[in-house]
Coordinates of C-alpha atoms in Angstrom, one line a residue:
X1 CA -3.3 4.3 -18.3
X2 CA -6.1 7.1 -17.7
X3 CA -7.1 8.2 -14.5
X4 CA -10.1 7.0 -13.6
X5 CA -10.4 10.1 -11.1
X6 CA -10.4 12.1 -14.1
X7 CA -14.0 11.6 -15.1
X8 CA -15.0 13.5 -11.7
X9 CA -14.6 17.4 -10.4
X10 CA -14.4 18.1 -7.4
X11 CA -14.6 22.1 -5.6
X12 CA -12.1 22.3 -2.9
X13 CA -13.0 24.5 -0.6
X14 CA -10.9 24.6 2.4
X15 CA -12.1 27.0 5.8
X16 CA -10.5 28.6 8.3
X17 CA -12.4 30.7 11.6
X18 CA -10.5 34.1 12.5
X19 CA -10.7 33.3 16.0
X20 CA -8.0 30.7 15.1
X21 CA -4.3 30.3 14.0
X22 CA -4.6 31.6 9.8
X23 CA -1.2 30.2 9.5
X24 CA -1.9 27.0 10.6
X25 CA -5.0 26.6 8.2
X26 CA -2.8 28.1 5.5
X27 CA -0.3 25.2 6.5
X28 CA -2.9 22.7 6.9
X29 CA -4.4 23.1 3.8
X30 CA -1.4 23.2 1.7
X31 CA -1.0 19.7 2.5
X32 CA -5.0 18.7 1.6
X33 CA -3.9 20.4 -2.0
X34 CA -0.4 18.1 -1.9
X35 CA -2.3 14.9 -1.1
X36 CA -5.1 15.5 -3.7
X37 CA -2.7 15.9 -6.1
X38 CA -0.4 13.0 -5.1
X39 CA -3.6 10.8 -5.4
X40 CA -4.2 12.5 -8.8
X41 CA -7.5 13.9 -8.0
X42 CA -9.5 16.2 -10.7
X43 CA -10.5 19.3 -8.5
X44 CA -10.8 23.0 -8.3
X45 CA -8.9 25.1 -6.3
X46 CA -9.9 28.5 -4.5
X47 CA -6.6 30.2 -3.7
X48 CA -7.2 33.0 -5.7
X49 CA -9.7 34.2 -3.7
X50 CA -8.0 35.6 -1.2
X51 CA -4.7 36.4 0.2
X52 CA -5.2 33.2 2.5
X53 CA -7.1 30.8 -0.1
X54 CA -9.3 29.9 2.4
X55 CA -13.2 30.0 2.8
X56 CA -14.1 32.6 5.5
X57 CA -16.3 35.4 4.5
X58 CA -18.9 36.3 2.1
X59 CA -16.7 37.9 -0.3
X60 CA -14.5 34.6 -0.4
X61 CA -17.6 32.4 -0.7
X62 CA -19.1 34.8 -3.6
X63 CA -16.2 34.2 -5.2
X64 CA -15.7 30.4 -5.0
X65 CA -19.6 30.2 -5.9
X66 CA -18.9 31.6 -9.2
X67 CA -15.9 29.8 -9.9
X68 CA -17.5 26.1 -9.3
X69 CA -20.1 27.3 -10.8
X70 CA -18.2 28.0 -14.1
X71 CA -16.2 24.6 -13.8
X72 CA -19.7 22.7 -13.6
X73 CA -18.1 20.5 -10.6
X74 CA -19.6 17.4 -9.5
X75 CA -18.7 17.5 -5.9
X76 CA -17.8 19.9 -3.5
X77 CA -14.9 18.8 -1.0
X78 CA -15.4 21.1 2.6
X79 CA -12.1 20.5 4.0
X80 CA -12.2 22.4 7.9
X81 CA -8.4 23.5 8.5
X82 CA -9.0 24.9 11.8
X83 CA -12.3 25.6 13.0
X84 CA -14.3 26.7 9.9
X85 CA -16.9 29.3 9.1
X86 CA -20.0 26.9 8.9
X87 CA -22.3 29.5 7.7
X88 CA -20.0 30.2 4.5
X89 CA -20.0 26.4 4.2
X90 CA -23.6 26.1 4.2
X91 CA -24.1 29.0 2.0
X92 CA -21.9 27.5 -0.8
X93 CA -23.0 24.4 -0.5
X94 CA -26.8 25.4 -0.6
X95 CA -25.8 26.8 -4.2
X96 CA -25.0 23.8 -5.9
X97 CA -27.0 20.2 -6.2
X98 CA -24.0 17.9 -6.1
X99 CA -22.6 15.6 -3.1
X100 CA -20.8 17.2 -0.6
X101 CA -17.8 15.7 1.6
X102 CA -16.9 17.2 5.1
X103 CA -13.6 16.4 6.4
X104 CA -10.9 18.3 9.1
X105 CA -7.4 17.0 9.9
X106 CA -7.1 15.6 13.2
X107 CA -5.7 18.4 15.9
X108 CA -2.6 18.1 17.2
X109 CA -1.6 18.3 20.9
X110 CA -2.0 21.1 23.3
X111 CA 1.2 23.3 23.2
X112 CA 2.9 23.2 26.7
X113 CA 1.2 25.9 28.1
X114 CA -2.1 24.6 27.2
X115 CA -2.6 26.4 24.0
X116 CA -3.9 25.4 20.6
X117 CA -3.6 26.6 16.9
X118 CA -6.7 24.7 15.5
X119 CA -10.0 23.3 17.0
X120 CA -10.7 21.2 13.6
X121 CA -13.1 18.3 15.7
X122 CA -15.2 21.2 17.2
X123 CA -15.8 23.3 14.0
X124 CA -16.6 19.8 12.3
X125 CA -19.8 19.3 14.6
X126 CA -20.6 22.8 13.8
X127 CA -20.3 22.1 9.7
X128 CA -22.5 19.5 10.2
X129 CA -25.1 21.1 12.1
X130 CA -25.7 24.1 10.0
X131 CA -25.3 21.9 6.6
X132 CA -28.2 20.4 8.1
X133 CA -30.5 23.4 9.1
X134 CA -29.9 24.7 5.4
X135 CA -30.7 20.9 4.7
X136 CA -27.7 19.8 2.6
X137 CA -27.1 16.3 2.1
X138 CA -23.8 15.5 3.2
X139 CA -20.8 12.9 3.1
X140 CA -18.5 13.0 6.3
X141 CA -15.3 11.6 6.2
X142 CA -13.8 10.9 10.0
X143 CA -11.3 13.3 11.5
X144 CA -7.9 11.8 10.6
X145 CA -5.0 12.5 9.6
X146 CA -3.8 13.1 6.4
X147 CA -1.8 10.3 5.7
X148 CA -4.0 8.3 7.3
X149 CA -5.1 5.2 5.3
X150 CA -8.9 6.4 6.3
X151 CA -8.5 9.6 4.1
X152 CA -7.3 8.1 1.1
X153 CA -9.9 5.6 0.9
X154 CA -12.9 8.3 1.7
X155 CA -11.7 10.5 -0.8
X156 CA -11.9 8.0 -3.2
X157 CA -15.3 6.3 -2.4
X158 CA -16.7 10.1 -2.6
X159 CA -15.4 10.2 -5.7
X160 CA -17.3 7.4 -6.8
X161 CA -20.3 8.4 -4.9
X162 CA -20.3 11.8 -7.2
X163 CA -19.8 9.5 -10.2
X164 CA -22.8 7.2 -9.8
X165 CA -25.0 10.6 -8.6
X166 CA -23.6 12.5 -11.9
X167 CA -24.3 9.3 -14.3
X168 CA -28.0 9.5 -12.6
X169 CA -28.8 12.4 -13.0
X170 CA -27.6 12.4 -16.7
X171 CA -29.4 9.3 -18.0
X172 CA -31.0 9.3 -21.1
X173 CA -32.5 6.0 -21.9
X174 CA -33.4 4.7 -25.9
X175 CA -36.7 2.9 -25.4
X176 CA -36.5 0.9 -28.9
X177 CA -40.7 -0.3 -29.2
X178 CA -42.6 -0.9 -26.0
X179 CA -42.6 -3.5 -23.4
X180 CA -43.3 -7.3 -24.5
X181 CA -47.4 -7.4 -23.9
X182 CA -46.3 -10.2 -21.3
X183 CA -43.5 -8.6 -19.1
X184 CA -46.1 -6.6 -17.0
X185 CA -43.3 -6.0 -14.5
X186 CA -41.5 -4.3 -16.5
X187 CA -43.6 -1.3 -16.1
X188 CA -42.2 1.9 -15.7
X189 CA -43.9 5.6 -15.0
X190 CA -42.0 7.9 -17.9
X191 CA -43.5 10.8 -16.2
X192 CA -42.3 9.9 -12.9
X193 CA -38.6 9.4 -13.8
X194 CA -38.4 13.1 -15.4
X195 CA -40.5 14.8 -12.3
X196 CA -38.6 13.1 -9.8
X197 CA -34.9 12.5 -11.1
X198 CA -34.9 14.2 -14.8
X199 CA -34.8 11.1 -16.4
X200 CA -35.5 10.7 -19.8
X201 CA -36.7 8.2 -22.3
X202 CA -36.3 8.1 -26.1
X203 CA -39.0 6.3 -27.8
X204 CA -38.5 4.7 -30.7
X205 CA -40.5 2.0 -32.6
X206 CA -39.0 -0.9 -33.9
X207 CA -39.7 -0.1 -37.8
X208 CA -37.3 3.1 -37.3
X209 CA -34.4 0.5 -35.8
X210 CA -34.7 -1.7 -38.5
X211 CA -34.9 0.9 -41.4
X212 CA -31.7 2.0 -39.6
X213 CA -30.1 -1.8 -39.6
X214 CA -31.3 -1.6 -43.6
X215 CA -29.7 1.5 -44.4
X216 CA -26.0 0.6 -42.5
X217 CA -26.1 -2.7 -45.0
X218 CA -26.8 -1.2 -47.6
X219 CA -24.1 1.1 -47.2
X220 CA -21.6 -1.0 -46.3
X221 CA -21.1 0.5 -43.2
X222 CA -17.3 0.1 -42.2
X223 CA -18.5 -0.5 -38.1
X224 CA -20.4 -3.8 -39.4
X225 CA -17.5 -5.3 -40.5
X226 CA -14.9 -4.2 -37.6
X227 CA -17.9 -5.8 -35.5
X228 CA -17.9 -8.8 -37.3
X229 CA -13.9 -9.2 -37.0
X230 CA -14.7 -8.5 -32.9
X231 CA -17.0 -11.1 -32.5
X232 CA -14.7 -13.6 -34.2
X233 CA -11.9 -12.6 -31.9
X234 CA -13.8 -12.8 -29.0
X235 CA -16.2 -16.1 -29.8
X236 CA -16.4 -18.9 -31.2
X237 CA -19.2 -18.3 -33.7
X238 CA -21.5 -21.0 -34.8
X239 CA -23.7 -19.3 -36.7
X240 CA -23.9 -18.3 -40.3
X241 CA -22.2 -15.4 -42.1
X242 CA -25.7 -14.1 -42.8
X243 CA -26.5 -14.1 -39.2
X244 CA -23.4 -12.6 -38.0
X245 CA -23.8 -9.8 -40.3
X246 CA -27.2 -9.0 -38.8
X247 CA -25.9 -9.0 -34.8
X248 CA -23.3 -6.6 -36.1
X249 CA -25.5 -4.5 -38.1
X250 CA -28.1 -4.6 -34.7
X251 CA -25.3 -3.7 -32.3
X252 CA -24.2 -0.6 -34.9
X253 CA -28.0 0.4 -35.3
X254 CA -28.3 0.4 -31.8
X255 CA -25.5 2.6 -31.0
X256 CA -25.9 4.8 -33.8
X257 CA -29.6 5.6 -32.6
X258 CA -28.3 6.2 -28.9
X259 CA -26.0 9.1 -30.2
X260 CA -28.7 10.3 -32.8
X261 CA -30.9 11.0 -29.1
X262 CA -28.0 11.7 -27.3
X263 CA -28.8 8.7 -24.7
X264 CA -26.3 6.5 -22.6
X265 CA -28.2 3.5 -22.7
X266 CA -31.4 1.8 -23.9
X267 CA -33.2 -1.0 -23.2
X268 CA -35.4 -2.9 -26.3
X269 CA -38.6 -5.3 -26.7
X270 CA -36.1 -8.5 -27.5
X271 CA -39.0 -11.0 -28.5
X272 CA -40.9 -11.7 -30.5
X273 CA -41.8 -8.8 -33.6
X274 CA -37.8 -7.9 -33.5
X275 CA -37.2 -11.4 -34.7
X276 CA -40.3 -11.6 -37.4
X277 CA -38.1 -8.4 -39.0
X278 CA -34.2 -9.1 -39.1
X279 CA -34.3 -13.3 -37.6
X280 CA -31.9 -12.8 -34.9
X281 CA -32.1 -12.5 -30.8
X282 CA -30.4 -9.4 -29.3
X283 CA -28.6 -10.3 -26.8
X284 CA -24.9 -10.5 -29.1
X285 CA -25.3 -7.2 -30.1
X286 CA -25.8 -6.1 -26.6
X287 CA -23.2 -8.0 -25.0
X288 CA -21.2 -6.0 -27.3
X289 CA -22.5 -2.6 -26.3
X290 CA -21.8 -3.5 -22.2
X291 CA -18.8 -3.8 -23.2
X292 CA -18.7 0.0 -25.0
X293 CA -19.6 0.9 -22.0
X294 CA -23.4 1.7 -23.5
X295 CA -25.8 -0.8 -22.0
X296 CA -28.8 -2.3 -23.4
X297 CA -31.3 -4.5 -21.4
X298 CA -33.9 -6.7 -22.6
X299 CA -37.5 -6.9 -22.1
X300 CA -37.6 -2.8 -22.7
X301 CA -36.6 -2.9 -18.4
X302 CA -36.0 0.9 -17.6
X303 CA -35.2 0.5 -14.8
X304 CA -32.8 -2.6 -15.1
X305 CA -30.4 -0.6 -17.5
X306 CA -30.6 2.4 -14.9
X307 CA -29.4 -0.3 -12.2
X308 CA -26.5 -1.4 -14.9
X309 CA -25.4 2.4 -15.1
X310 CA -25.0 3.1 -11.2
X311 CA -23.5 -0.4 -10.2
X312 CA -20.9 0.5 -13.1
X313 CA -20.4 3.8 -11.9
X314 CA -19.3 2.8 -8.8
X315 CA -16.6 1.3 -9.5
X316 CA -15.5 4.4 -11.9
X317 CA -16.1 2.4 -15.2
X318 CA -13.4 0.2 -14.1
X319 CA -15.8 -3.3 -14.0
X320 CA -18.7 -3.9 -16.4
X321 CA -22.2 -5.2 -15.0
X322 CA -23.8 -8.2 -15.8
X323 CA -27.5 -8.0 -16.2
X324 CA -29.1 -11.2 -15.0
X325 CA -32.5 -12.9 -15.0
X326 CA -32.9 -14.8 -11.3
X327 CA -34.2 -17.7 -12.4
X328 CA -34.3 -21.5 -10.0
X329 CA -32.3 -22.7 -6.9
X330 CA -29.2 -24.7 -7.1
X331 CA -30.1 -28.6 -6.8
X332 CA -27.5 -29.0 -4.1
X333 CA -26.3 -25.8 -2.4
X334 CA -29.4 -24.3 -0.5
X335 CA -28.3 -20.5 -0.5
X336 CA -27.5 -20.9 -4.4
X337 CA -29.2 -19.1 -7.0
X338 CA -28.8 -19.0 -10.9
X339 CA -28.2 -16.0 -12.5
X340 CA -28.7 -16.4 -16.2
X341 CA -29.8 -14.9 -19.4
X342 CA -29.5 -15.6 -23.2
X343 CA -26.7 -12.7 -23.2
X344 CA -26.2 -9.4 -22.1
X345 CA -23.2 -10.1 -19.9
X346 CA -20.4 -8.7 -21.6
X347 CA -17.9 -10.3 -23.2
X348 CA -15.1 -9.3 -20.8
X349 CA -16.8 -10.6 -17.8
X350 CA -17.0 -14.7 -19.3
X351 CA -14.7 -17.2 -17.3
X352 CA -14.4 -19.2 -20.7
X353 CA -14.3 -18.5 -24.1
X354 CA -17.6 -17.3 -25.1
X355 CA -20.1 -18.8 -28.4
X356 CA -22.6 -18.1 -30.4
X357 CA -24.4 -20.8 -30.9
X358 CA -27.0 -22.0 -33.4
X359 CA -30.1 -21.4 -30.8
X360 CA -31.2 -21.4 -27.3
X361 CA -33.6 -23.4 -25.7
X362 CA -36.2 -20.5 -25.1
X363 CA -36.2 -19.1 -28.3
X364 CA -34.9 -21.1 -31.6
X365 CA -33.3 -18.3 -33.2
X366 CA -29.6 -17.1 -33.6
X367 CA -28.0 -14.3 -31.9
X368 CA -28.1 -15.2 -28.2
X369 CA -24.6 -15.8 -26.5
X370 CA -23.3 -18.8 -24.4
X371 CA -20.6 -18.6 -21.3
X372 CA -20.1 -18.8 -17.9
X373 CA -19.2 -15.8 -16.1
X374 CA -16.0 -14.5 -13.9
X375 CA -15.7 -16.3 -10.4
X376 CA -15.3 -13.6 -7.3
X377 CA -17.7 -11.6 -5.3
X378 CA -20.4 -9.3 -6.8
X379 CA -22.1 -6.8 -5.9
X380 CA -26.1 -6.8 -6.8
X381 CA -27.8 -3.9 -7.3
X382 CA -31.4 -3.4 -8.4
X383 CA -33.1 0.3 -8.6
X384 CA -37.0 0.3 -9.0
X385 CA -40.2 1.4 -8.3
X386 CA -44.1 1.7 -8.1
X387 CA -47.1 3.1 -6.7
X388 CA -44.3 6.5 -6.5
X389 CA -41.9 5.6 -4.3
X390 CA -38.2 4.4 -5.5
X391 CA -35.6 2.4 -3.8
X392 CA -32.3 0.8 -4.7
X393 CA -31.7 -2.9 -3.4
X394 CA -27.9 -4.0 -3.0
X395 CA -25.9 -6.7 -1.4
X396 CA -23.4 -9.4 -2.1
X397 CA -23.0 -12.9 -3.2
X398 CA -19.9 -15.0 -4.4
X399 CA -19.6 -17.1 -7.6
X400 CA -19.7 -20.9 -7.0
X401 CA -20.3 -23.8 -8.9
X402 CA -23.3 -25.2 -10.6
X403 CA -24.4 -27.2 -13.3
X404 CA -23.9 -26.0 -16.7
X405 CA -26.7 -24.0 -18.6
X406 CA -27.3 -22.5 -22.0
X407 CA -26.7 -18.5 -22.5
X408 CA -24.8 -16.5 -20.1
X409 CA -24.9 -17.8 -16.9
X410 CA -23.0 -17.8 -13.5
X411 CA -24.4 -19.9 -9.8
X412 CA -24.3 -17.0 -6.9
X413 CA -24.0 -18.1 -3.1
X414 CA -26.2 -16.1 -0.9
X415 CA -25.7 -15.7 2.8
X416 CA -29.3 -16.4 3.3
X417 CA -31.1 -17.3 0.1
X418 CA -34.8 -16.5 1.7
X419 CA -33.9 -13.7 2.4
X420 CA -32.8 -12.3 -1.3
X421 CA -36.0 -14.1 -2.7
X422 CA -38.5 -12.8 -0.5
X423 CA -37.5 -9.2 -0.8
X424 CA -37.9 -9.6 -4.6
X425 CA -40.9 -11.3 -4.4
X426 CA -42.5 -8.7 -1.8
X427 CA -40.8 -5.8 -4.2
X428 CA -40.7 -3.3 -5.9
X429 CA -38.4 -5.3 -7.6
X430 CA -38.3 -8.1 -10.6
X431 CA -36.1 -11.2 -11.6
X432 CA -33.8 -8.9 -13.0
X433 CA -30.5 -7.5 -11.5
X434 CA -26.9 -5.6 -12.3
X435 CA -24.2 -7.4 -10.7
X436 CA -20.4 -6.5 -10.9
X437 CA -17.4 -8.4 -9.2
X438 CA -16.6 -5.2 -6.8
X439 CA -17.7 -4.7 -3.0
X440 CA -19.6 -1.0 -4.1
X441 CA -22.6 -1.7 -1.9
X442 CA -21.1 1.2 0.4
X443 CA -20.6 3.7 -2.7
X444 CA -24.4 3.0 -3.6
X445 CA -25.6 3.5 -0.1
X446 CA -24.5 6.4 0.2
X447 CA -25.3 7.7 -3.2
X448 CA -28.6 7.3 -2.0
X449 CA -29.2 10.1 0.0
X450 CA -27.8 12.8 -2.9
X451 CA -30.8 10.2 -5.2
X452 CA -33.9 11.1 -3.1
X453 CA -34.0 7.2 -3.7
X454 CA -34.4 4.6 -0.6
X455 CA -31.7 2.4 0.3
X456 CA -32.8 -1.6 0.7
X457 CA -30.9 -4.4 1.6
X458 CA -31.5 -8.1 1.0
X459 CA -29.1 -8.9 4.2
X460 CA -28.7 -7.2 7.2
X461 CA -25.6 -5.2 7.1
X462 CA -26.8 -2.0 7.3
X463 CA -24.2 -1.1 10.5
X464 CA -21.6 -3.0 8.4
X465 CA -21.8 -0.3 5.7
X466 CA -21.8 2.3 8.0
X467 CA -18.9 1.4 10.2
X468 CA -16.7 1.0 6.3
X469 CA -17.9 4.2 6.0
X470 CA -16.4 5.3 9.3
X471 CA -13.4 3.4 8.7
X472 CA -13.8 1.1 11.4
X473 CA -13.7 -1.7 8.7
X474 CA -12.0 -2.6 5.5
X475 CA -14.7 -4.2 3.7
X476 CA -18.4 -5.4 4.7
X477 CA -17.3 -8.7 2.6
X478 CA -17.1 -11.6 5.2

């Protein structure tokens, strides 16, 4: 199995202060380098900087500059070994616009006659302060020990932290024809999401997708038919041949345009001229790409496919979103909500075997997809926007049960339903949300501050996250 730390680099830079033991941060941070790579971390090392391998001078930090610099990392790991020089710190880190973890092994105890080789707590609360005046953004991981449980686990939630900030800042989105005339909410500034975060759209109008879809059938494009064999693996199909071809030929199309423009994801204008052209819904073909890791979101919602992307990213790839329309109450439990759409959940994520049935009760066409999804808890997650301020709402519901409905669909238990409603209703958010069965509410919180993007929650456990992210707690799950 692949690593999933793989997909991250981090620069390890470990510091030392002369006024303290060299041998003991020498010691010290051979065992950071032993534990990173017993966890199997993806990093870059600086012991060829000096004699000690250790961040302590300009020379050093010149040096280590450069050589993160060439390895394009993603994060940059400050690991304090004794004391630390915080003004090398700052000065590296002011070089490069990536998340940044501060950590020191805990000190041992005095020597018997009072004397001590480190002063790691001390030349953390220095770190931090300069980080600050050359105003770095920074993660800080408790000072513990090693082999402390605490390390392991903040390690790897920076990890993921670096992810979802190094998928943001990479997005490229395929806008395939403009928003439905009716889906005001679905707004989105283009202009805004370059200036801001370097987000990019792709433009495309549906003619140029459908000429595309043409071209693969004419051809008899290989992909169309190792789609069409998926789909009949992974649903029960109740559609025609002629049909099926068509969701396969859309989901190629589709993925075939987002490598032509070099984008990660899209989102399309689902209803209704798309179905005037080719006669079929979407939402098959993008269940399809979730799963390919290449999401696609309905209603041409920008920002509802950037929300899929970070909630994934989070968890390192390792769970696919949903993406969801919140849609009525449940008729007996008060804090339940649906959470349903005619597809786009991917086929991985359905608690029974999945269909494609003849139509759906919104629109009578073929193409949308029917199932329930996974039980568990999720975690929501809903980036957006207006009137130039952005902010990310998160939190966490658990599957329960609920009446059966058509398309993808799964009833979510709320701690306090009013609460989740009124904060979409009051905005700057819309019906639609990313959801994956993984507690990452933490890993998007504090992705925020690397984001320039407010943190929101529809719940109050802001102190919850914060005391995971001290370690006081194992999850902010109840």
């Amino acid at each position: 199995m692949a690593n999933v730390f793989d997909q991250v680099k981090l620069g390890f830079a470990p510091t030392r202060r002369n006024i303290f033991s060299a041998d003991a941060a020498i010691e010290f941070a051979g065992k950071t380098r032993d534990k990173l790579n017993d966890m199997g971390v993806n990093y870059v090392d600086i012991k060829d900087i000096n004699a000690d391998g250790l961040l302590y001078d300009d020379a050093g930090m010149t040096k280590a500059a450069k050589k993160f610099k060439d390895a394009n990392i993603d994060g940059l790991f400050l690991a304090n070994e004794n004391f630390g020089t915080e003004y090398e710190c700052a000065r590296l880190a002011k070089q490069f616009n990536v998340p940044v973890l501060l950590w020191g092994p805990k000190d041992e105890a005095p020597a018997p006659d009072g004397s001590r080789l480190r002063d790691t707590q001390c030349g953390l609360f220095a770190i931090g302060k300069v980080l600050r005046r050359f105003q770095v953004p920074f993660t800080y991981l408790v000072n513990v020990d090693i082999d402390d449980p605490e390390f392991e686990r903040g390690v790897q939630d920076f990890i993921k932290v670096c992810n979802v900030v190094k998928t943001f800042k990479a997005t490229r989105i395929l806008q395939v024809g403009p928003r439905p005339f009716d889906f005001w909410s679905t707004m989105v500034n283009e202009g805004e999401l370059l200036e801001k975060f370097n987000i990019s759209l792709s433009p495309i109008p549906l003619p140029e997708l459908v000429q595309e879809i043409h071209e693969l059938q004419a051809n008899h494009d290989h992909e169309i038919s190792t789609t069409i064999a998926t789909l009949r693996e992974v649903a029960d199909i109740q559609i025609s041949d002629k049909d099926l071809e068509m969701v396969a030929a859309l989901k190629v199309a589709l993925k075939r345009k987002m490598i032509q423009y070099g984008c990660n994801a899209g989102a399309i204008q689902c209803w209704t001229a798309l179905q005037d052209e080719i006669g079929i819904l979407p939402y098959a073909s993008e269940s399809l790409l979730q799963d390919e890791g290449m999401p696609v979101t309905c209603e041409t919602d920008i920002h509802g496919v950037i929300s899929e992307l970070l909630v994934e990213a989070a968890t390192l790839g390792t769970h696919k979103a949903i993406f969801a329309d919140v849609n009525c109450r449940h008729p007996e439990n008060p804090n339940g909500e649906l959470m349903q759409h005619l597809g786009v959940f991917p086929f991985s994520t359905a608690k029974n075997r999945p269909t494609l049935p003849p139509s759906h009760f919104v629109f009578d066409f073929p193409g949308s997809v029917g199932f329930q999804a996974k039980d568990g808890h999720y975690t929501l997650c809903r980036f957006d926007g207006d009137n130039g301020k952005y902010s990310m709402l998160m939190g966490n519901a658990k599957a329960v049960e609920g009446p059966y409905e058509q398309g993808t669909y799964v009833w979510l238990e709320f701690a306090n339903l009013n609460r989740f409603e009124t904060k979409l209703v009051y905005g700057p958010y819309i019906h639609h949300m990313a959801a994956v069965t993984d507690d990452v509410v933490p890993i998007l919180y504090e992705a925020c501050k690397y984001l320039n993007v407010s943190p929101d929650f529809y719940d109050p456990i802001e102190e919850d996250v914060h005391a995971y992210l001290r370690g006081d707690i194992d999850s902010i799950i109840k």
